[in-house]
Amino acid sequence: MGASVVNALSIYCKVEVHRDGGAYLQEYSKGKRKAVVKKIGKSKLHGTIVTFEPDQEIFSAKGGSASGGKDDSIKFDWNTIVNHIRQQAYLVKGLKILIIDARDAKELQDKKG
C-alpha cells in the first residue's frame, strides 16, 4: 500500500523525510494536508518515517489485515503486515525497514543485504 492510500485511510498521518542534509515534515488529517512541507532541521539520516492512525469509520469488522473488535478498536495482524512489507522489499538490495508496533511496543527490524 502506498503513502497516498495510507493517508486517505487515516484520521491522522505524519510524514517525516530525511534527505539532502535536512529533515522535512508534513501532516495530514483525513487525507487533507494540514500545512505545506516544512523543514524542521538538519539531518544526517536518509529515509522516510510515516506515522498514522487509521480511520475507524472506514475499517469494518470483517477481514483484511485490520478489523474492528468488540470495543470498536482496529486490530492489525502483525504477521500479515510484516510479510507484505518483506514481499514488497524483496528486490531492493540493502533496504533497511524498521517497523514499530506502538500498541504493545513490539519492534521488528528486517534488514536485507
JSON list of C-alpha atoms in Angstrom, two decimals:
[
{"chain": "A", "resi": 1, "resn": "MET", "atom": "CA", "xyz": [0.00, 0.00, 0.00]},
{"chain": "A", "resi": 2, "resn": "GLY", "atom": "CA", "xyz": [1.37, 3.41, -0.92]},
{"chain": "A", "resi": 3, "resn": "ALA", "atom": "CA", "xyz": [1.62, 6.52, 1.22]},
{"chain": "A", "resi": 4, "resn": "SER", "atom": "CA", "xyz": [-1.33, 8.18, -0.51]},
{"chain": "A", "resi": 5, "resn": "VAL", "atom": "CA", "xyz": [-3.57, 5.22, 0.36]},
{"chain": "A", "resi": 6, "resn": "VAL", "atom": "CA", "xyz": [-2.40, 5.18, 3.99]},
{"chain": "A", "resi": 7, "resn": "ASN", "atom": "CA", "xyz": [-3.07, 8.92, 4.14]},
{"chain": "A", "resi": 8, "resn": "ALA", "atom": "CA", "xyz": [-6.57, 8.58, 2.66]},
{"chain": "A", "resi": 9, "resn": "LEU", "atom": "CA", "xyz": [-7.50, 5.82, 5.14]},
{"chain": "A", "resi": 10, "resn": "SER", "atom": "CA", "xyz": [-6.21, 7.63, 8.23]},
{"chain": "A", "resi": 11, "resn": "ILE", "atom": "CA", "xyz": [-7.63, 10.25, 10.53]},
{"chain": "A", "resi": 12, "resn": "TYR", "atom": "CA", "xyz": [-4.06, 11.44, 11.09]},
{"chain": "A", "resi": 13, "resn": "CYS", "atom": "CA", "xyz": [-0.88, 10.93, 9.08]},
{"chain": "A", "resi": 14, "resn": "LYS", "atom": "CA", "xyz": [2.57, 12.42, 9.62]},
{"chain": "A", "resi": 15, "resn": "VAL", "atom": "CA", "xyz": [5.38, 12.04, 7.09]},
{"chain": "A", "resi": 16, "resn": "GLU", "atom": "CA", "xyz": [8.96, 12.91, 8.01]},
{"chain": "A", "resi": 17, "resn": "VAL", "atom": "CA", "xyz": [11.54, 12.83, 5.24]},
{"chain": "A", "resi": 18, "resn": "HIS", "atom": "CA", "xyz": [15.31, 12.89, 5.77]},
{"chain": "A", "resi": 19, "resn": "ARG", "atom": "CA", "xyz": [17.36, 13.77, 2.68]},
{"chain": "A", "resi": 20, "resn": "ASP", "atom": "CA", "xyz": [19.96, 16.16, 1.33]},
{"chain": "A", "resi": 21, "resn": "GLY", "atom": "CA", "xyz": [21.08, 17.08, 4.86]},
{"chain": "A", "resi": 22, "resn": "GLY", "atom": "CA", "xyz": [17.64, 18.17, 6.04]},
{"chain": "A", "resi": 23, "resn": "ALA", "atom": "CA", "xyz": [14.59, 16.84, 7.87]},
{"chain": "A", "resi": 24, "resn": "TYR", "atom": "CA", "xyz": [11.17, 17.76, 6.46]},
{"chain": "A", "resi": 25, "resn": "LEU", "atom": "CA", "xyz": [7.69, 17.27, 7.89]},
{"chain": "A", "resi": 26, "resn": "GLN", "atom": "CA", "xyz": [4.15, 17.29, 6.56]},
{"chain": "A", "resi": 27, "resn": "GLU", "atom": "CA", "xyz": [0.97, 16.36, 8.43]},
{"chain": "A", "resi": 28, "resn": "TYR", "atom": "CA", "xyz": [-2.45, 15.32, 7.17]},
{"chain": "A", "resi": 29, "resn": "SER", "atom": "CA", "xyz": [-5.90, 14.97, 8.68]},
{"chain": "A", "resi": 30, "resn": "LYS", "atom": "CA", "xyz": [-8.44, 12.68, 6.95]},
{"chain": "A", "resi": 31, "resn": "GLY", "atom": "CA", "xyz": [-6.42, 12.81, 3.72]},
{"chain": "A", "resi": 32, "resn": "LYS", "atom": "CA", "xyz": [-6.10, 16.59, 3.59]},
{"chain": "A", "resi": 33, "resn": "ARG", "atom": "CA", "xyz": [-2.79, 18.27, 4.25]},
{"chain": "A", "resi": 34, "resn": "LYS", "atom": "CA", "xyz": [-2.70, 20.48, 7.32]},
{"chain": "A", "resi": 35, "resn": "ALA", "atom": "CA", "xyz": [0.16, 22.67, 6.03]},
{"chain": "A", "resi": 36, "resn": "VAL", "atom": "CA", "xyz": [2.84, 22.81, 3.37]},
{"chain": "A", "resi": 37, "resn": "VAL", "atom": "CA", "xyz": [6.02, 20.76, 3.79]},
{"chain": "A", "resi": 38, "resn": "LYS", "atom": "CA", "xyz": [8.30, 22.45, 6.29]},
{"chain": "A", "resi": 39, "resn": "LYS", "atom": "CA", "xyz": [11.97, 21.97, 7.03]},
{"chain": "A", "resi": 40, "resn": "ILE", "atom": "CA", "xyz": [12.28, 21.03, 10.69]},
{"chain": "A", "resi": 41, "resn": "GLY", "atom": "CA", "xyz": [16.05, 20.84, 10.96]},
{"chain": "A", "resi": 42, "resn": "LYS", "atom": "CA", "xyz": [19.28, 19.30, 9.76]},
{"chain": "A", "resi": 43, "resn": "SER", "atom": "CA", "xyz": [19.72, 15.57, 9.44]},
{"chain": "A", "resi": 44, "resn": "LYS", "atom": "CA", "xyz": [22.42, 13.09, 8.52]},
{"chain": "A", "resi": 45, "resn": "LEU", "atom": "CA", "xyz": [19.77, 10.42, 8.03]},
{"chain": "A", "resi": 46, "resn": "HIS", "atom": "CA", "xyz": [18.26, 9.27, 4.75]},
{"chain": "A", "resi": 47, "resn": "GLY", "atom": "CA", "xyz": [14.76, 7.84, 4.58]},
{"chain": "A", "resi": 48, "resn": "THR", "atom": "CA", "xyz": [11.10, 8.34, 5.40]},
{"chain": "A", "resi": 49, "resn": "ILE", "atom": "CA", "xyz": [9.12, 7.87, 8.61]},
{"chain": "A", "resi": 50, "resn": "VAL", "atom": "CA", "xyz": [5.35, 7.52, 8.34]},
{"chain": "A", "resi": 51, "resn": "THR", "atom": "CA", "xyz": [3.15, 7.67, 11.45]},
{"chain": "A", "resi": 52, "resn": "PHE", "atom": "CA", "xyz": [-0.59, 7.21, 11.10]},
{"chain": "A", "resi": 53, "resn": "GLU", "atom": "CA", "xyz": [-3.83, 6.49, 12.91]},
{"chain": "A", "resi": 54, "resn": "PRO", "atom": "CA", "xyz": [-6.36, 4.54, 10.82]},
{"chain": "A", "resi": 55, "resn": "ASP", "atom": "CA", "xyz": [-9.89, 5.86, 10.44]},
{"chain": "A", "resi": 56, "resn": "GLN", "atom": "CA", "xyz": [-12.28, 3.59, 12.36]},
{"chain": "A", "resi": 57, "resn": "GLU", "atom": "CA", "xyz": [-15.20, 4.74, 10.20]},
{"chain": "A", "resi": 58, "resn": "ILE", "atom": "CA", "xyz": [-13.55, 3.24, 7.12]},
{"chain": "A", "resi": 59, "resn": "PHE", "atom": "CA", "xyz": [-12.46, -0.12, 8.53]},
{"chain": "A", "resi": 60, "resn": "SER", "atom": "CA", "xyz": [-15.18, -2.67, 9.13]},
{"chain": "A", "resi": 61, "resn": "ALA", "atom": "CA", "xyz": [-15.26, -5.64, 11.50]},
{"chain": "A", "resi": 62, "resn": "LYS", "atom": "CA", "xyz": [-14.52, -8.06, 8.65]},
{"chain": "A", "resi": 63, "resn": "GLY", "atom": "CA", "xyz": [-11.32, -9.38, 7.11]},
{"chain": "A", "resi": 64, "resn": "GLY", "atom": "CA", "xyz": [-8.11, -7.87, 5.84]},
{"chain": "A", "resi": 65, "resn": "SER", "atom": "CA", "xyz": [-5.07, -7.02, 7.89]},
{"chain": "A", "resi": 66, "resn": "ALA", "atom": "CA", "xyz": [-7.15, -4.72, 10.08]},
{"chain": "A", "resi": 67, "resn": "SER", "atom": "CA", "xyz": [-10.52, -5.39, 11.62]},
{"chain": "A", "resi": 68, "resn": "GLY", "atom": "CA", "xyz": [-12.75, -3.86, 14.25]},
{"chain": "A", "resi": 69, "resn": "GLY", "atom": "CA", "xyz": [-13.08, -5.66, 17.56]},
{"chain": "A", "resi": 70, "resn": "LYS", "atom": "CA", "xyz": [-15.80, -5.77, 20.20]},
{"chain": "A", "resi": 71, "resn": "ASP", "atom": "CA", "xyz": [-14.50, -2.48, 21.58]},
{"chain": "A", "resi": 72, "resn": "ASP", "atom": "CA", "xyz": [-14.56, -0.90, 18.07]},
{"chain": "A", "resi": 73, "resn": "SER", "atom": "CA", "xyz": [-10.77, -0.59, 18.04]},
{"chain": "A", "resi": 74, "resn": "ILE", "atom": "CA", "xyz": [-8.87, -1.59, 14.93]},
{"chain": "A", "resi": 75, "resn": "LYS", "atom": "CA", "xyz": [-6.78, -4.74, 15.19]},
{"chain": "A", "resi": 76, "resn": "PHE", "atom": "CA", "xyz": [-3.85, -5.24, 12.81]},
{"chain": "A", "resi": 77, "resn": "ASP", "atom": "CA", "xyz": [-2.45, -8.67, 12.02]},
{"chain": "A", "resi": 78, "resn": "TRP", "atom": "CA", "xyz": [1.27, -8.20, 12.69]},
{"chain": "A", "resi": 79, "resn": "ASN", "atom": "CA", "xyz": [2.39, -11.19, 10.59]},
{"chain": "A", "resi": 80, "resn": "THR", "atom": "CA", "xyz": [0.31, -10.13, 7.58]},
{"chain": "A", "resi": 81, "resn": "ILE", "atom": "CA", "xyz": [1.83, -6.65, 7.64]},
{"chain": "A", "resi": 82, "resn": "VAL", "atom": "CA", "xyz": [5.42, -7.85, 8.07]},
{"chain": "A", "resi": 83, "resn": "ASN", "atom": "CA", "xyz": [5.07, -10.49, 5.34]},
{"chain": "A", "resi": 84, "resn": "HIS", "atom": "CA", "xyz": [3.61, -7.93, 2.93]},
{"chain": "A", "resi": 85, "resn": "ILE", "atom": "CA", "xyz": [6.46, -5.49, 3.55]},
{"chain": "A", "resi": 86, "resn": "ARG", "atom": "CA", "xyz": [9.02, -8.26, 3.04]},
{"chain": "A", "resi": 87, "resn": "GLN", "atom": "CA", "xyz": [7.39, -9.16, -0.28]},
{"chain": "A", "resi": 88, "resn": "GLN", "atom": "CA", "xyz": [7.42, -5.53, -1.42]},
{"chain": "A", "resi": 89, "resn": "ALA", "atom": "CA", "xyz": [11.06, -5.02, -0.39]},
{"chain": "A", "resi": 90, "resn": "TYR", "atom": "CA", "xyz": [12.40, -8.31, -1.74]},
{"chain": "A", "resi": 91, "resn": "LEU", "atom": "CA", "xyz": [14.05, -6.79, -4.81]},
{"chain": "A", "resi": 92, "resn": "VAL", "atom": "CA", "xyz": [15.54, -3.75, -3.07]},
{"chain": "A", "resi": 93, "resn": "LYS", "atom": "CA", "xyz": [19.09, -4.72, -2.11]},
{"chain": "A", "resi": 94, "resn": "GLY", "atom": "CA", "xyz": [20.36, -3.17, 1.11]},
{"chain": "A", "resi": 95, "resn": "LEU", "atom": "CA", "xyz": [16.95, -1.86, 2.14]},
{"chain": "A", "resi": 96, "resn": "LYS", "atom": "CA", "xyz": [16.50, -1.47, 5.89]},
{"chain": "A", "resi": 97, "resn": "ILE", "atom": "CA", "xyz": [12.98, -1.45, 7.29]},
{"chain": "A", "resi": 98, "resn": "LEU", "atom": "CA", "xyz": [12.14, -0.80, 10.92]},
{"chain": "A", "resi": 99, "resn": "ILE", "atom": "CA", "xyz": [8.55, -1.49, 11.95]},
{"chain": "A", "resi": 100, "resn": "ILE", "atom": "CA", "xyz": [7.36, -0.42, 15.37]},
{"chain": "A", "resi": 101, "resn": "ASP", "atom": "CA", "xyz": [4.06, -1.64, 16.75]},
{"chain": "A", "resi": 102, "resn": "ALA", "atom": "CA", "xyz": [3.47, 1.13, 19.28]},
{"chain": "A", "resi": 103, "resn": "ARG", "atom": "CA", "xyz": [0.37, -0.59, 20.68]},
{"chain": "A", "resi": 104, "resn": "ASP", "atom": "CA", "xyz": [2.42, -3.21, 22.50]},
{"chain": "A", "resi": 105, "resn": "ALA", "atom": "CA", "xyz": [5.89, -1.74, 21.95]},
{"chain": "A", "resi": 106, "resn": "LYS", "atom": "CA", "xyz": [6.72, -4.66, 19.62]},
{"chain": "A", "resi": 107, "resn": "GLU", "atom": "CA", "xyz": [9.63, -3.96, 17.34]},
{"chain": "A", "resi": 108, "resn": "LEU", "atom": "CA", "xyz": [10.89, -5.79, 14.31]},
{"chain": "A", "resi": 109, "resn": "GLN", "atom": "CA", "xyz": [13.94, -4.92, 12.37]},
{"chain": "A", "resi": 110, "resn": "ASP", "atom": "CA", "xyz": [14.28, -6.56, 8.99]},
{"chain": "A", "resi": 111, "resn": "LYS", "atom": "CA", "xyz": [17.46, -5.98, 7.01]},
{"chain": "A", "resi": 112, "resn": "LYS", "atom": "CA", "xyz": [18.05, -7.49, 3.59]},
{"chain": "A", "resi": 113, "resn": "GLY", "atom": "CA", "xyz": [21.57, -7.20, 2.25]}
]
